[in-house]
Amino acid sequence: MEHETAWKKYDEADLESLEQLAAEYVDFISDNKTERECAATAIALAEERGYRSLDEAVREGRVLKAGDKVWAQAHGKALILAHLGKAPLVEGMNILGAHIDSPRLDLKQNPFSESNGLAHLDTHYYGGIKNYQWVTLPLALHGVIAKTDGTVVEVNIGEDAGDPVFCVTDLLVHLANKQMQKKGNEVVEGEDLDILFGNRPLIIDKDEVEGTEKAEDADAEADKPAYEKLAEKEPVKAFALKLLADKYGIEEEDFLSAEIEAVPAGRARDLGFDRSMVIGYGQDDRVCAYTSLAAQLALADEVPATTLLTVLVDKEEIGSVGATGMASQFFENTVAEIMELAGEGGPLPLRRALAASSMLSSDVSAGFDPAYAAAFEPKNSAYLGRGLVFNKYTGSRGKSGSNDASAEYVARIRRVMDDADVSFQTAELGKVDVGGGGTIAYIPAKYGMDVIDSGVPVLSMHAPWEVTSKADIYEAFKGYEAFLKNA
């Protein structure tokens, strides 16, 4: 059984819609490379379509009714959009769930170092990466620095044409004989993923310093900025800190309360002579997050039969943990608040509503790559251009860590997709004993709701630059919209 490429069915109107969606998607992933940025932009887009803050509704004691739209966020890194339907919430919701975190390099809390005239930032990689893919790559720094006075400074360096970029260096091939004999996971060690950020020293005018009176020396020394005190021992680091102080008003100690992510610099781009694909950072899982968001917002002017939810969460790449991951109470608490304002509050109605819900865990799948065909089982692989992918189960080897959707639910989803003329395919994540992976699906499934993984096939998953097909992006949007309306 083989599914045809979705490209064959498109007329000019379809192609125009496909390219429009792809262009908007490219803008989204180019401008939003962290979970904070994704959540903030999603909230802004939702408010343009009439969504209002759930926190405000709670404070005002506002009654929620069919057609009302609210958003809720957790620590600026996770987001839920809810569009209330005509049916009681206790009868269930149609839910899309994706994650907005991606593999990257995080700066350590004490990141600065200097040696032999070069200054570096120490990092701790986040999520599953191949370390060697992150060397000699132009990197940008995104994130926030929280100061003790309560201010939060946003950092974004490396994206504008006039910005500098950063990189992790590699050993020249002429001297790399020993390095090249190492295993792939040892070629570049995690502790060696240090980002080069400076070479210019801070020069202090010694004549001016020597000209001061001795009586003033102690006071002058105390009043010196911290970077000037570093200038003699670590002049390159001192110069960089001076630039940061001048531009952002921050000191080295402020990095103790910072969240700075090093990500590939530059915009996502069309790929191929035919411009049929997208190459960009963070497509796992922002390709599903964006299409889920777009599908939810496309229905903003309707009063749906069933309540619609889109959940965009953090921390999937490290186990969905923490206050902003799917395993937190954020999802459950938000639904409880919505039900309370809709006049359906209480522990038992909440449990019934969750159990009666249907969900697509919107996460990417491994696209079949003929360059690495040995890792895939062709009959049960996802192919670029053939549409939305459904993974009945993920996990590894003996389905460890998998949700494994029921046959009845798979049949229902098939019917929804067929009725909406959505091109879709089914797949597993590679050969049985080769490896595997997981998603958020098993977490909401604990409530008893029907959940299945669905998403876009990706080439080079978890690499700094990943590849998707515009046809699959378009079919994912159509499939998610059909699910919200008709599941």
Coordinates of C-alpha atoms in Angstrom, one line a residue:
M1 CA 0.0 0.0 0.0
E2 CA 1.6 3.3 -1.1
H3 CA 0.3 6.8 -0.8
E4 CA 0.7 9.1 -3.8
T5 CA 2.4 12.5 -3.5
A6 CA 0.1 15.3 -2.6
W7 CA 1.5 17.5 -5.3
K8 CA -0.4 15.7 -8.0
K9 CA -3.8 16.9 -6.8
Y10 CA -3.1 20.6 -6.5
D11 CA -4.7 23.2 -8.8
E12 CA -3.5 26.8 -9.1
A13 CA -5.6 27.9 -6.2
D14 CA -4.2 25.1 -4.0
L15 CA -0.7 26.1 -5.0
E16 CA -1.3 29.7 -4.2
S17 CA -2.7 28.8 -0.7
L18 CA 0.2 26.4 -0.1
E19 CA 2.8 29.1 -1.0
Q20 CA 1.1 31.7 1.2
L21 CA 1.1 29.3 4.2
A22 CA 4.7 28.3 3.6
A23 CA 5.8 32.0 3.5
E24 CA 4.0 32.8 6.7
Y25 CA 5.5 29.7 8.3
V26 CA 9.1 30.6 7.2
D27 CA 8.6 34.0 8.8
F28 CA 7.4 32.5 12.0
I29 CA 10.3 30.1 12.5
S30 CA 12.8 32.7 11.3
D31 CA 11.5 35.3 13.9
N32 CA 10.8 32.8 16.7
K33 CA 13.7 30.6 17.7
T34 CA 12.9 30.1 21.4
E35 CA 9.9 28.9 23.3
R36 CA 9.5 32.4 24.8
E37 CA 9.4 34.0 21.4
C38 CA 7.0 31.4 20.0
A39 CA 4.6 31.8 22.9
A40 CA 4.7 35.6 22.8
T41 CA 4.0 35.7 19.0
A42 CA 1.3 33.1 19.3
I43 CA -0.5 35.2 21.9
A44 CA -0.2 38.3 19.8
L45 CA -1.6 36.5 16.8
A46 CA -4.4 35.1 18.9
E47 CA -5.4 38.5 20.3
E48 CA -5.7 39.8 16.8
R49 CA -8.3 37.1 16.2
G50 CA -10.3 38.0 19.3
Y51 CA -8.7 35.8 22.1
R52 CA -8.5 37.3 25.5
S53 CA -6.5 36.5 28.6
L54 CA -8.0 33.8 30.8
D55 CA -6.3 35.4 33.9
E56 CA -8.3 38.5 33.3
A57 CA -11.5 36.5 32.9
V58 CA -10.8 34.8 36.2
R59 CA -10.1 38.1 38.0
E60 CA -13.3 39.6 36.6
G61 CA -15.4 36.5 37.3
R62 CA -16.5 36.6 33.6
V63 CA -18.9 33.9 32.5
L64 CA -17.6 32.0 29.4
K65 CA -20.0 30.9 26.8
A66 CA -20.0 29.3 23.3
G67 CA -17.9 31.3 20.9
D68 CA -15.7 32.9 23.6
K69 CA -12.0 32.6 23.0
V70 CA -9.3 32.7 25.8
W71 CA -5.6 32.1 26.1
A72 CA -3.5 31.1 29.1
Q73 CA 0.3 31.0 29.4
A74 CA 2.8 29.4 31.8
H75 CA 6.0 31.4 32.6
G76 CA 6.0 32.8 29.1
K77 CA 7.0 29.4 27.7
A78 CA 3.8 27.4 27.3
L79 CA 0.4 28.4 25.9
I80 CA -3.1 27.2 25.6
L81 CA -5.7 28.6 23.3
A82 CA -9.4 27.7 24.0
H83 CA -12.4 28.4 21.7
L84 CA -15.6 27.4 23.5
G85 CA -18.1 25.3 21.6
K86 CA -21.8 24.8 21.8
A87 CA -21.6 21.4 23.5
P88 CA -20.9 21.2 27.2
L89 CA -17.2 20.9 28.0
V90 CA -18.0 17.8 30.0
E91 CA -18.7 16.1 26.7
G92 CA -15.1 16.6 25.6
M93 CA -12.9 18.8 23.5
N94 CA -10.9 18.5 20.3
I95 CA -7.3 19.2 21.2
L96 CA -4.1 19.8 19.2
G97 CA -0.9 19.6 21.2
A98 CA 2.6 20.5 20.0
H99 CA 5.9 21.6 21.6
I100 CA 7.8 24.8 20.9
D101 CA 11.2 23.9 22.4
S102 CA 14.0 22.7 20.1
P103 CA 17.5 21.3 20.6
R104 CA 20.1 24.0 21.1
L105 CA 23.0 25.2 23.2
D106 CA 22.2 26.9 26.5
L107 CA 24.7 29.3 28.1
K108 CA 25.8 28.1 31.5
Q109 CA 25.1 30.4 34.5
N110 CA 28.8 31.2 34.8
P111 CA 29.7 31.2 31.1
F112 CA 32.6 33.5 30.5
S113 CA 36.2 32.4 30.1
E114 CA 39.4 33.7 28.5
S115 CA 42.5 31.9 27.3
N116 CA 45.4 32.9 25.0
G117 CA 43.6 36.0 23.8
L118 CA 40.3 34.3 23.0
A119 CA 37.1 34.6 25.0
H120 CA 34.5 31.9 25.1
L121 CA 31.0 31.2 26.5
D122 CA 30.5 27.8 28.1
T123 CA 27.4 26.0 27.1
H124 CA 25.3 23.0 28.1
Y125 CA 23.5 21.4 25.2
Y126 CA 19.7 21.0 25.4
G127 CA 17.9 18.0 23.9
G128 CA 19.3 15.3 21.7
I129 CA 22.0 16.6 19.4
K130 CA 25.0 15.4 17.4
N131 CA 27.6 17.6 18.9
Y132 CA 29.8 17.7 15.8
Q133 CA 27.0 19.3 13.8
W134 CA 27.2 22.5 16.0
V135 CA 30.8 23.4 15.2
T136 CA 31.8 26.2 12.7
L137 CA 28.2 27.2 12.4
P138 CA 27.1 30.9 12.7
L139 CA 25.1 31.1 15.9
A140 CA 22.8 33.8 17.3
L141 CA 22.1 34.4 21.0
H142 CA 18.4 34.7 22.0
G143 CA 16.9 35.0 25.5
V144 CA 16.4 37.0 28.6
I145 CA 18.5 38.3 31.5
A146 CA 16.7 39.0 34.7
K147 CA 18.3 41.6 36.9
T148 CA 17.9 41.8 40.7
D149 CA 16.1 45.2 40.4
G150 CA 13.2 43.3 38.7
T151 CA 13.9 44.3 35.1
V152 CA 14.2 41.7 32.4
V153 CA 16.4 42.4 29.4
E154 CA 15.7 40.7 26.1
V155 CA 18.7 39.6 24.1
N156 CA 18.7 38.9 20.4
I157 CA 22.1 39.1 18.8
G158 CA 23.1 37.6 15.4
E159 CA 19.9 37.8 13.4
D160 CA 20.0 41.3 11.8
A161 CA 22.3 41.9 8.9
G162 CA 24.5 44.3 10.9
D163 CA 24.8 42.0 13.9
P164 CA 27.9 39.9 14.7
V165 CA 27.5 36.1 15.0
F166 CA 29.2 33.5 17.2
C167 CA 30.5 30.0 16.6
V168 CA 32.1 26.9 18.1
T169 CA 35.4 26.2 16.5
D170 CA 36.7 22.9 15.2
L171 CA 40.2 21.4 14.8
L172 CA 41.7 21.9 11.4
V173 CA 41.7 18.7 9.2
H174 CA 45.5 18.9 8.9
L175 CA 45.9 18.1 12.6
A176 CA 42.8 16.0 13.1
N177 CA 44.1 12.5 12.5
K178 CA 43.5 11.4 16.1
Q179 CA 40.1 13.2 16.2
M180 CA 38.9 11.5 13.1
Q181 CA 39.5 8.1 14.6
K182 CA 37.0 8.7 17.4
K183 CA 33.4 7.5 17.5
G184 CA 30.8 10.0 16.2
N185 CA 29.6 10.8 19.7
E186 CA 33.2 11.5 20.9
V187 CA 34.5 13.7 18.0
V188 CA 33.3 16.8 19.8
E189 CA 32.7 16.4 23.6
G190 CA 29.8 18.3 25.2
E191 CA 32.2 20.3 27.4
D192 CA 34.0 21.4 24.2
L193 CA 30.9 23.2 22.8
D194 CA 32.3 26.5 23.9
I195 CA 31.2 29.6 21.9
L196 CA 33.9 31.9 20.6
F197 CA 32.8 35.5 21.3
G198 CA 35.8 37.8 21.4
N199 CA 39.5 38.5 20.6
R200 CA 39.8 42.3 21.2
P201 CA 41.2 43.4 24.6
L202 CA 40.0 46.3 26.6
I203 CA 42.8 48.9 26.6
I204 CA 43.1 51.1 29.7
D205 CA 44.8 54.5 29.3
K206 CA 47.7 54.0 31.8
D207 CA 48.9 57.6 31.5
E208 CA 45.5 58.8 32.7
V209 CA 45.5 56.3 35.6
E210 CA 49.1 57.2 36.7
G211 CA 48.2 60.9 36.7
T212 CA 45.7 60.6 39.4
E213 CA 46.5 61.6 43.0
K214 CA 47.2 58.7 45.4
A215 CA 44.6 60.0 47.8
E216 CA 42.0 59.5 45.1
D217 CA 43.2 56.0 44.1
A218 CA 41.1 54.1 46.6
D219 CA 37.9 55.9 45.7
A220 CA 38.6 55.7 42.0
E221 CA 39.2 51.9 42.3
A222 CA 35.9 51.4 44.1
D223 CA 34.0 53.4 41.5
K224 CA 35.5 51.5 38.5
P225 CA 33.0 49.4 36.5
A226 CA 33.5 45.6 37.0
Y227 CA 34.8 45.2 33.5
E228 CA 37.6 47.7 34.1
K229 CA 38.8 45.7 37.1
L230 CA 39.0 42.6 34.9
A231 CA 41.0 44.4 32.2
E232 CA 44.5 43.5 33.4
K233 CA 43.9 39.7 33.9
E234 CA 41.2 39.0 31.3
P235 CA 41.2 42.0 28.8
V236 CA 39.2 40.3 26.0
K237 CA 36.5 39.2 28.4
A238 CA 36.5 42.7 29.9
F239 CA 36.0 44.3 26.5
A240 CA 33.0 42.1 25.8
L241 CA 31.5 42.8 29.2
K242 CA 32.0 46.5 28.5
L243 CA 30.0 46.2 25.3
L244 CA 27.2 44.3 27.2
A245 CA 27.2 47.0 29.9
D246 CA 27.0 49.8 27.4
K247 CA 24.2 48.2 25.3
Y248 CA 22.1 46.3 27.9
G249 CA 23.2 47.7 31.2
I250 CA 24.1 44.2 32.5
E251 CA 27.1 42.8 34.4
E252 CA 28.7 39.4 34.5
E253 CA 26.7 38.5 37.7
D254 CA 23.4 39.0 35.9
F255 CA 24.1 35.9 33.8
L256 CA 23.4 33.9 37.0
S257 CA 19.7 34.7 36.3
A258 CA 19.7 34.5 32.6
E259 CA 18.3 32.2 30.0
I260 CA 20.3 32.6 26.8
E261 CA 20.0 30.1 24.0
A262 CA 22.5 29.8 21.2
V263 CA 20.7 28.9 18.0
P264 CA 21.7 28.8 14.3
A265 CA 21.8 32.3 12.9
G266 CA 19.8 33.3 9.9
R267 CA 16.4 32.9 8.3
A268 CA 14.7 29.7 7.1
R269 CA 14.8 29.4 3.3
D270 CA 13.1 27.7 0.4
L271 CA 15.1 24.6 -0.6
G272 CA 15.5 23.1 -4.1
F273 CA 15.3 24.4 -7.6
D274 CA 11.6 24.0 -7.4
R275 CA 11.3 25.7 -4.0
S276 CA 9.2 22.8 -2.9
M277 CA 10.8 22.5 0.6
V278 CA 11.8 24.5 3.6
I279 CA 15.2 24.4 5.3
G280 CA 15.3 26.0 8.8
Y281 CA 16.1 25.7 12.4
G282 CA 13.6 24.3 15.0
Q283 CA 11.1 22.7 12.6
D284 CA 10.9 19.9 15.2
D285 CA 8.4 20.8 16.4
R286 CA 7.5 24.3 15.3
V287 CA 6.2 23.1 11.9
C288 CA 3.4 21.3 13.8
A289 CA 3.1 24.1 16.4
Y290 CA 2.6 26.7 13.7
T291 CA 0.1 24.6 11.6
S292 CA -1.8 23.8 14.8
L293 CA -1.9 27.5 15.7
A294 CA -2.9 28.5 12.2
A295 CA -5.7 25.9 12.2
Q296 CA -7.1 27.0 15.5
L297 CA -7.0 30.7 14.4
A298 CA -8.6 29.9 11.1
L299 CA -11.8 29.0 12.9
A300 CA -11.8 32.1 15.1
D301 CA -14.9 33.6 13.5
E302 CA -17.0 30.4 14.0
V303 CA -18.9 29.1 17.0
P304 CA -17.7 25.5 17.0
A305 CA -19.9 22.6 18.0
T306 CA -17.2 21.3 20.3
T307 CA -14.7 23.3 22.3
L308 CA -11.3 23.6 20.5
L309 CA -8.0 23.7 22.3
T310 CA -4.5 24.1 21.0
V311 CA -1.7 23.4 23.5
L312 CA 1.9 24.6 22.8
V313 CA 4.3 23.4 25.5
D314 CA 7.9 23.5 26.4
K315 CA 10.5 20.9 27.6
E316 CA 9.4 18.0 25.3
E317 CA 13.0 17.6 24.1
I318 CA 14.0 16.7 27.7
G319 CA 11.0 14.7 28.8
S320 CA 8.1 17.2 29.1
V321 CA 9.2 18.0 32.6
G322 CA 9.1 21.2 34.7
A323 CA 6.4 23.8 35.1
T324 CA 6.1 24.4 31.4
G325 CA 6.2 20.9 30.1
M326 CA 3.1 18.7 29.2
A327 CA 3.7 16.7 32.4
S328 CA 3.0 19.7 34.5
Q329 CA -0.4 20.7 35.9
F330 CA -0.7 23.7 33.5
F331 CA -2.9 21.9 31.0
E332 CA -5.2 20.4 33.7
N333 CA -5.4 23.6 35.7
T334 CA -6.2 25.7 32.7
V335 CA -9.1 23.4 31.6
A336 CA -10.4 23.5 35.2
E337 CA -10.4 27.3 35.2
I338 CA -12.2 27.4 31.9
M339 CA -14.8 24.9 33.1
E340 CA -15.4 26.9 36.3
L341 CA -16.1 30.1 34.3
A342 CA -18.3 28.1 32.0
G343 CA -20.5 26.9 34.9
E344 CA -19.2 23.3 34.7
G345 CA -16.6 23.4 37.6
G346 CA -15.7 20.6 39.9
P347 CA -13.3 17.7 40.0
L348 CA -15.6 15.1 38.5
P349 CA -16.8 17.2 35.5
L350 CA -13.1 18.0 34.8
R351 CA -12.2 14.3 34.8
R352 CA -15.2 13.5 32.5
A353 CA -14.3 16.3 30.1
L354 CA -10.7 15.1 29.8
A355 CA -11.6 11.5 29.3
A356 CA -14.2 12.4 26.7
S357 CA -11.7 14.5 24.7
S358 CA -9.9 13.6 21.4
M359 CA -6.4 14.8 20.7
L360 CA -3.8 14.9 18.0
S361 CA -0.3 15.0 19.5
S362 CA 1.1 17.2 16.8
D363 CA 4.8 16.2 16.5
V364 CA 7.1 15.5 13.6
S365 CA 8.0 12.2 12.2
A366 CA 11.2 10.9 10.6
G367 CA 11.1 11.4 6.8
F368 CA 12.5 8.6 4.7
D369 CA 16.0 9.6 3.5
P370 CA 17.3 7.5 0.6
A371 CA 20.8 8.5 1.7
Y372 CA 20.3 6.5 4.9
A373 CA 17.8 3.9 3.7
A374 CA 19.2 1.2 5.9
A375 CA 17.7 2.8 9.0
F376 CA 14.1 2.7 7.7
E377 CA 11.5 0.0 6.9
P378 CA 10.2 1.4 3.6
K379 CA 6.6 0.1 3.8
N380 CA 6.2 1.8 7.2
S381 CA 8.0 5.1 6.7
A382 CA 7.0 8.7 6.1
Y383 CA 7.9 10.3 2.8
L384 CA 8.2 13.9 2.0
G385 CA 5.4 15.3 -0.1
R386 CA 2.8 12.6 0.8
G387 CA 1.0 14.5 3.4
L388 CA 0.3 14.5 7.1
V389 CA 1.8 11.5 9.0
F390 CA 0.1 9.4 11.7
N391 CA 2.1 7.4 14.1
K392 CA -0.1 4.9 15.8
Y393 CA 2.7 4.4 18.2
T394 CA 6.2 5.8 18.7
G395 CA 8.6 4.7 21.5
S396 CA 11.6 2.5 21.0
R397 CA 12.1 -1.2 20.3
G398 CA 9.2 -2.9 22.1
K399 CA 7.1 0.3 21.9
S400 CA 8.7 1.5 25.1
G401 CA 7.3 4.9 26.1
S402 CA 4.5 4.8 23.5
N403 CA 0.9 5.8 23.6
D404 CA -0.3 3.3 20.9
A405 CA -3.7 4.7 19.8
S406 CA -6.7 2.3 19.6
A407 CA -7.8 0.9 16.3
E408 CA -11.2 2.5 16.7
Y409 CA -9.6 5.9 17.1
V410 CA -7.4 5.5 14.1
A411 CA -10.4 4.6 12.0
R412 CA -12.2 7.7 13.2
I413 CA -9.3 9.9 12.3
R414 CA -9.0 8.2 8.8
R415 CA -12.7 9.1 8.2
V416 CA -12.1 12.7 9.2
M417 CA -9.1 13.0 6.9
D418 CA -10.8 11.3 3.9
D419 CA -13.9 13.5 4.2
A420 CA -11.7 16.6 4.1
D421 CA -9.6 15.4 1.2
V422 CA -6.4 15.5 3.4
S423 CA -3.5 13.6 2.1
F424 CA -2.1 11.5 4.9
Q425 CA 0.2 8.5 5.5
T426 CA 1.1 6.2 8.4
A427 CA 4.6 5.5 9.7
E428 CA 6.9 4.2 12.4
L429 CA 10.1 5.9 13.5
G430 CA 12.6 3.8 11.6
K431 CA 13.3 0.1 11.9
V432 CA 12.3 -1.6 15.1
D433 CA 15.7 -2.1 16.7
V434 CA 17.5 0.9 15.2
G435 CA 16.4 3.4 17.8
G436 CA 13.2 5.4 18.4
G437 CA 11.7 8.4 20.1
G438 CA 8.8 9.8 22.0
T439 CA 6.3 12.6 22.1
I440 CA 3.8 14.2 24.5
A441 CA 1.0 11.7 23.5
Y442 CA 1.3 9.4 26.4
I443 CA 0.9 12.2 29.0
P444 CA -2.7 13.4 28.1
A445 CA -3.6 9.8 27.3
K446 CA -3.4 9.1 31.1
Y447 CA -6.8 10.9 31.4
G448 CA -8.4 8.3 29.2
M449 CA -8.7 10.5 26.1
D450 CA -8.0 9.2 22.6
V451 CA -4.6 10.5 21.4
I452 CA -2.6 9.8 18.3
D453 CA 0.7 11.3 17.1
S454 CA 0.4 13.2 13.8
G455 CA 2.8 15.6 12.1
V456 CA 5.1 16.5 9.3
P457 CA 7.9 14.3 8.1
V458 CA 11.4 15.9 8.6
L459 CA 14.8 15.2 7.1
S460 CA 17.9 15.8 9.3
M461 CA 15.7 15.9 12.4
H462 CA 17.5 17.5 15.4
A463 CA 20.2 18.9 13.2
P464 CA 20.8 22.7 13.3
W465 CA 19.0 22.9 9.9
E466 CA 16.1 20.6 9.2
V467 CA 14.1 20.0 6.0
T468 CA 10.4 19.7 5.4
S469 CA 8.1 19.7 2.3
K470 CA 5.7 22.5 1.7
A471 CA 3.1 20.0 0.6
D472 CA 3.2 18.3 4.0
I473 CA 3.0 21.6 5.8
Y474 CA -0.1 22.5 3.8
E475 CA -1.7 19.1 4.4
A476 CA -0.9 19.3 8.1
F477 CA -2.8 22.6 8.3
K478 CA -5.7 21.2 6.4
G479 CA -5.7 18.0 8.6
Y480 CA -5.6 19.9 11.9
E481 CA -8.4 22.2 10.8
A482 CA -10.5 19.2 9.7
F483 CA -9.8 17.5 13.1
L484 CA -10.8 20.5 15.1
K485 CA -14.1 20.9 13.2
N486 CA -15.1 17.3 12.8
A487 CA -13.4 14.9 15.2

